Short mmCIF file of C-alpha atoms in Angstrom, two decimals:
data_model
loop_
_atom_site.label_atom_id
_atom_site.label_comp_id
_atom_site.label_asym_id
_atom_site.label_seq_id
_atom_site.Cartn_x
_atom_site.Cartn_y
_atom_site.Cartn_z
CA MET P 1491 107.69 106.07 177.65
CA ILE P 1492 105.67 107.77 174.95
CA ASP P 1493 106.82 107.59 171.31
CA GLU P 1494 106.76 110.90 169.58
CA GLN P 1495 105.92 110.95 165.83
CA THR P 1496 106.51 113.92 163.65
CA ASP P 1497 104.06 113.81 160.75
CA LYS P 1498 104.66 115.87 157.63
CA PRO P 1499 102.39 118.89 157.93
CA ARG P 1500 99.18 118.36 156.00
CA SER P 1501 99.41 121.89 154.76
CA SER P 1502 102.40 120.93 152.59
CA PHE P 1503 100.08 119.14 150.11
CA TRP P 1504 98.17 122.35 149.47
CA LYS P 1505 101.42 124.24 149.04
CA GLU P 1506 102.61 121.70 146.43
CA LEU P 1507 99.28 121.44 144.60
CA PRO P 1508 99.70 124.65 142.50
CA ILE P 1509 103.14 123.43 141.43
CA LEU P 1510 101.75 120.02 140.42
CA LEU P 1511 98.90 121.65 138.49
CA GLY P 1512 101.33 123.99 136.77
CA VAL P 1513 103.55 121.09 135.70
CA ALA P 1514 100.52 119.15 134.43
CA ILE P 1515 99.32 122.14 132.38
CA LEU P 1516 102.81 122.71 130.97
CA VAL P 1517 103.10 119.04 129.94
CA ALA P 1518 99.66 119.19 128.29
CA VAL P 1519 100.58 122.35 126.38
CA LEU P 1520 103.87 120.85 125.19
CA VAL P 1521 102.20 117.60 124.12
CA ARG P 1522 99.56 119.52 122.16
CA ALA P 1523 102.10 121.80 120.56
CA PHE P 1524 104.68 119.20 119.56
CA VAL P 1525 103.36 115.63 119.85
CA LEU P 1526 99.60 115.01 119.69
CA GLN P 1527 96.54 117.06 118.82
CA THR P 1528 92.86 116.34 118.34
CA PHE P 1529 90.90 117.47 115.29
CA PHE P 1530 87.23 117.22 114.46
CA ILE P 1531 85.90 116.40 111.00
CA PRO P 1532 83.75 119.26 109.62
CA SER P 1533 82.86 117.94 106.15
CA PRO P 1534 81.92 114.76 104.25
CA SER P 1535 85.09 114.74 102.13
CA MET P 1536 86.57 111.66 103.85
CA GLU P 1537 83.41 109.56 104.16
CA ASN P 1538 82.96 106.74 104.87
CA THR P 1539 86.38 106.51 106.52
CA LEU P 1540 85.64 109.63 108.57
CA GLN P 1541 82.19 110.99 109.33
CA ILE P 1542 81.19 114.57 110.11
CA ASP P 1543 81.94 115.37 113.78
CA ASP P 1544 84.31 112.43 114.24
CA ARG P 1545 87.30 113.27 116.41
CA VAL P 1546 90.73 112.07 115.33
CA LEU P 1547 94.07 112.04 117.07
CA VAL P 1548 96.99 113.41 115.08
CA ASN P 1549 100.67 112.55 115.56
CA LYS P 1550 102.51 115.85 115.01
CA LEU P 1551 105.98 114.44 115.62
CA VAL P 1552 106.21 111.61 113.09
CA TYR P 1553 107.05 113.77 110.05
CA ASP P 1554 109.96 115.38 111.87
CA PHE P 1555 111.73 112.06 111.23
CA ARG P 1556 110.37 111.00 107.83
CA SER P 1557 108.21 112.17 104.94
CA PRO P 1558 104.49 111.36 104.58
CA GLU P 1559 103.82 108.09 102.79
CA ARG P 1560 101.17 106.93 100.34
CA GLY P 1561 97.92 105.85 101.95
CA GLU P 1562 98.34 107.86 105.15
CA VAL P 1563 95.58 110.22 106.28
CA VAL P 1564 97.15 113.60 106.99
CA VAL P 1565 96.12 116.97 108.37
CA PHE P 1566 97.71 119.94 106.57
CA LYS P 1567 97.54 123.70 106.34
CA ALA P 1568 95.56 124.31 103.18
CA PRO P 1569 96.80 126.92 100.71
CA THR P 1570 94.69 130.07 100.58
CA THR P 1571 93.65 129.13 97.06
CA TRP P 1572 92.14 125.95 98.48
CA SER P 1573 90.41 127.31 101.56
CA GLY P 1574 89.77 130.96 100.69
CA ASN P 1575 90.86 131.73 104.25
CA ALA P 1576 93.84 134.08 104.52
CA ASP P 1577 94.35 133.03 108.16
CA GLY P 1578 94.83 129.41 107.15
CA GLU P 1579 92.66 126.36 107.59
CA ASP P 1580 93.34 122.72 108.39
CA PHE P 1581 92.27 120.09 105.84
CA ILE P 1582 92.36 116.31 106.13
CA LYS P 1583 92.92 114.04 103.11
CA ARG P 1584 94.62 110.81 102.10
CA VAL P 1585 98.07 110.87 100.49
CA ILE P 1586 97.82 109.24 97.06
CA GLY P 1587 101.08 110.32 95.46
CA VAL P 1588 104.42 111.48 96.87
CA GLY P 1589 107.28 113.31 95.18
CA GLY P 1590 108.23 111.74 91.86
CA ASP P 1591 105.11 109.55 91.57
CA HIS P 1592 103.37 109.23 88.22
CA VAL P 1593 99.61 109.11 88.89
CA VAL P 1594 97.15 108.34 86.11
CA CYS P 1595 93.40 107.94 85.93
CA CYS P 1596 92.16 105.58 84.93
CA ASP P 1597 92.83 101.98 83.90
CA ALA P 1598 89.85 99.66 84.20
CA GLY P 1599 88.30 102.12 86.64
CA LYS P 1600 91.34 102.35 88.91
CA LEU P 1601 94.10 104.86 89.60
CA VAL P 1602 97.52 103.80 88.38
CA ILE P 1603 100.62 104.86 90.35
CA ASN P 1604 104.03 104.24 88.81
CA GLY P 1605 102.48 101.70 86.47
CA LYS P 1606 100.62 99.75 89.17
CA GLN P 1607 96.83 99.74 89.58
CA LEU P 1608 95.66 100.81 93.03
CA ASP P 1609 92.75 99.07 94.72
CA GLU P 1610 90.84 101.60 96.86
CA PRO P 1611 88.27 99.83 99.07
CA TYR P 1612 87.99 102.95 101.24
CA ILE P 1613 86.37 105.08 98.49
CA TYR P 1614 82.91 106.31 99.48
CA SER P 1615 80.03 104.01 98.68
CA VAL P 1616 76.30 104.02 99.39
CA ASP P 1617 73.85 101.21 98.72
CA GLY P 1618 76.64 99.25 97.07
CA GLU P 1619 77.48 102.04 94.62
CA GLN P 1620 81.06 103.27 94.94
CA ASP P 1621 82.33 106.66 93.78
CA LYS P 1622 84.59 106.64 90.74
CA PRO P 1623 88.29 107.11 91.58
CA ALA P 1624 88.07 110.48 89.77
CA ASP P 1625 85.46 112.42 87.80
CA GLN P 1626 87.81 112.88 84.86
CA ASP P 1627 90.96 111.36 83.39
CA PHE P 1628 94.29 112.89 84.39
CA ASP P 1629 97.97 112.15 84.02
CA ILE P 1630 100.34 113.91 86.45
CA ARG P 1631 103.75 113.62 88.05
CA VAL P 1632 104.04 114.83 91.64
CA PRO P 1633 106.86 117.38 92.15
CA GLN P 1634 109.56 116.51 94.67
CA GLY P 1635 108.73 117.68 98.18
CA ARG P 1636 105.01 117.83 97.43
CA LEU P 1637 101.98 115.54 97.86
CA TRP P 1638 98.96 114.66 95.72
CA VAL P 1639 96.09 114.25 98.19
CA MET P 1640 92.49 113.13 97.67
CA GLY P 1641 89.43 112.70 99.84
CA ASP P 1642 87.91 109.23 100.18
CA HIS P 1643 84.53 110.74 99.20
CA ARG P 1644 85.74 111.58 95.71
CA SER P 1645 82.52 113.25 94.57
CA ALA P 1646 82.48 115.61 97.57
CA SER P 1647 86.12 116.54 98.13
CA GLY P 1648 88.03 119.73 97.43
CA ASP P 1649 91.34 117.99 96.84
CA SER P 1650 94.31 117.86 94.47
CA LEU P 1651 92.22 116.81 91.50
CA GLU P 1652 89.71 119.63 91.94
CA HIS P 1653 92.46 122.23 92.19
CA TRP P 1654 94.35 120.71 89.26
CA GLN P 1655 91.19 121.23 87.22
CA GLN P 1656 90.48 124.73 88.54
CA SER P 1657 94.06 125.97 88.10
CA GLY P 1658 94.25 124.95 84.46
CA GLN P 1659 96.27 121.83 85.30
CA ASP P 1660 98.91 123.63 87.36
CA ILE P 1661 100.56 120.79 89.29
CA THR P 1662 102.04 123.15 91.90
CA GLU P 1663 98.62 124.59 92.72
CA ALA P 1664 97.22 121.07 92.88
CA THR P 1665 99.73 119.64 95.34
CA ILE P 1666 100.64 120.28 98.98
CA PRO P 1667 104.16 121.08 100.25
CA GLU P 1668 105.35 118.48 102.71
CA ASP P 1669 106.30 121.21 105.19
CA GLN P 1670 102.65 122.27 105.43
CA VAL P 1671 101.60 118.87 106.82
CA VAL P 1672 100.62 119.18 110.49
CA GLY P 1673 100.71 115.46 111.19
CA ARG P 1674 99.29 112.01 110.58
CA ALA P 1675 95.77 111.15 111.73
CA PHE P 1676 96.19 107.67 113.19
CA THR P 1677 92.98 106.94 115.10
CA VAL P 1678 89.33 107.90 115.44
CA PHE P 1679 88.68 108.18 119.16
CA TRP P 1680 85.22 109.79 119.28
CA PRO P 1681 82.44 108.80 119.19
CA VAL P 1682 83.49 105.64 121.01
CA SER P 1683 81.20 103.56 118.80
CA ARG P 1684 83.37 104.49 115.79
CA ALA P 1685 86.78 104.22 117.46
CA THR P 1686 89.28 102.67 115.04
CA TRP P 1687 92.87 102.83 113.82
CA LEU P 1688 93.50 104.71 110.57
CA SER P 1689 96.01 102.25 109.15
CA VAL P 1690 97.44 102.34 105.63
CA PRO P 1691 95.50 100.01 103.30
CA LYS P 1692 97.60 97.01 102.23
CA SER P 1693 97.02 97.82 98.56
CA PHE P 1694 99.57 100.64 98.86
CA GLU P 1695 102.33 98.13 99.67
CA ALA P 1696 102.29 96.95 96.05
CA ILE P 1697 102.96 100.42 94.63
CA PRO P 1698 106.55 100.64 93.34
CA ASN P 1699 108.76 103.66 93.78
CA PRO P 1700 109.08 105.92 90.72
#
């Protein structure tokens, strides 16, 4: 007696393949649109934390559930007055002050937030010489729903302080609306030799609420 086996036709795999590819593409598009996105670093404004041509991974979902926090590195849609680009442009900076914060420069060479000095070991340095926290004194209060952001390479960053100066100390022009934040940059993934987590420095934990 001969056993008869009925194998699934091999051709069925090729029939299903376009469906599988379509699902994979759809998932990738949805992830990029709503969850994660990669960005490359085009300028020195965040050195030495981020170098030109680094690739970072950005969590686009996190701020749907909470507001950005001090110390986080964020990607945001820059105002036209910042970028000069009417079509919009993505910037990446570190959040220094959130809504209600009183930020002052400087006390003993350090920023002061809500009365507490902030240690900033991430500020750009070369040959042991670290940038100053700011190139001039300032005393501001961040409006609710907005962010005061600065680059880690303070002497080479078009950030809140630069636009506060250029706008005649207009705090609205100098800050970023929270709803223009694309997401939080949480890791450098390329080049592999520089792969690292972009965690919030512990010094921010000591900053009191306003």
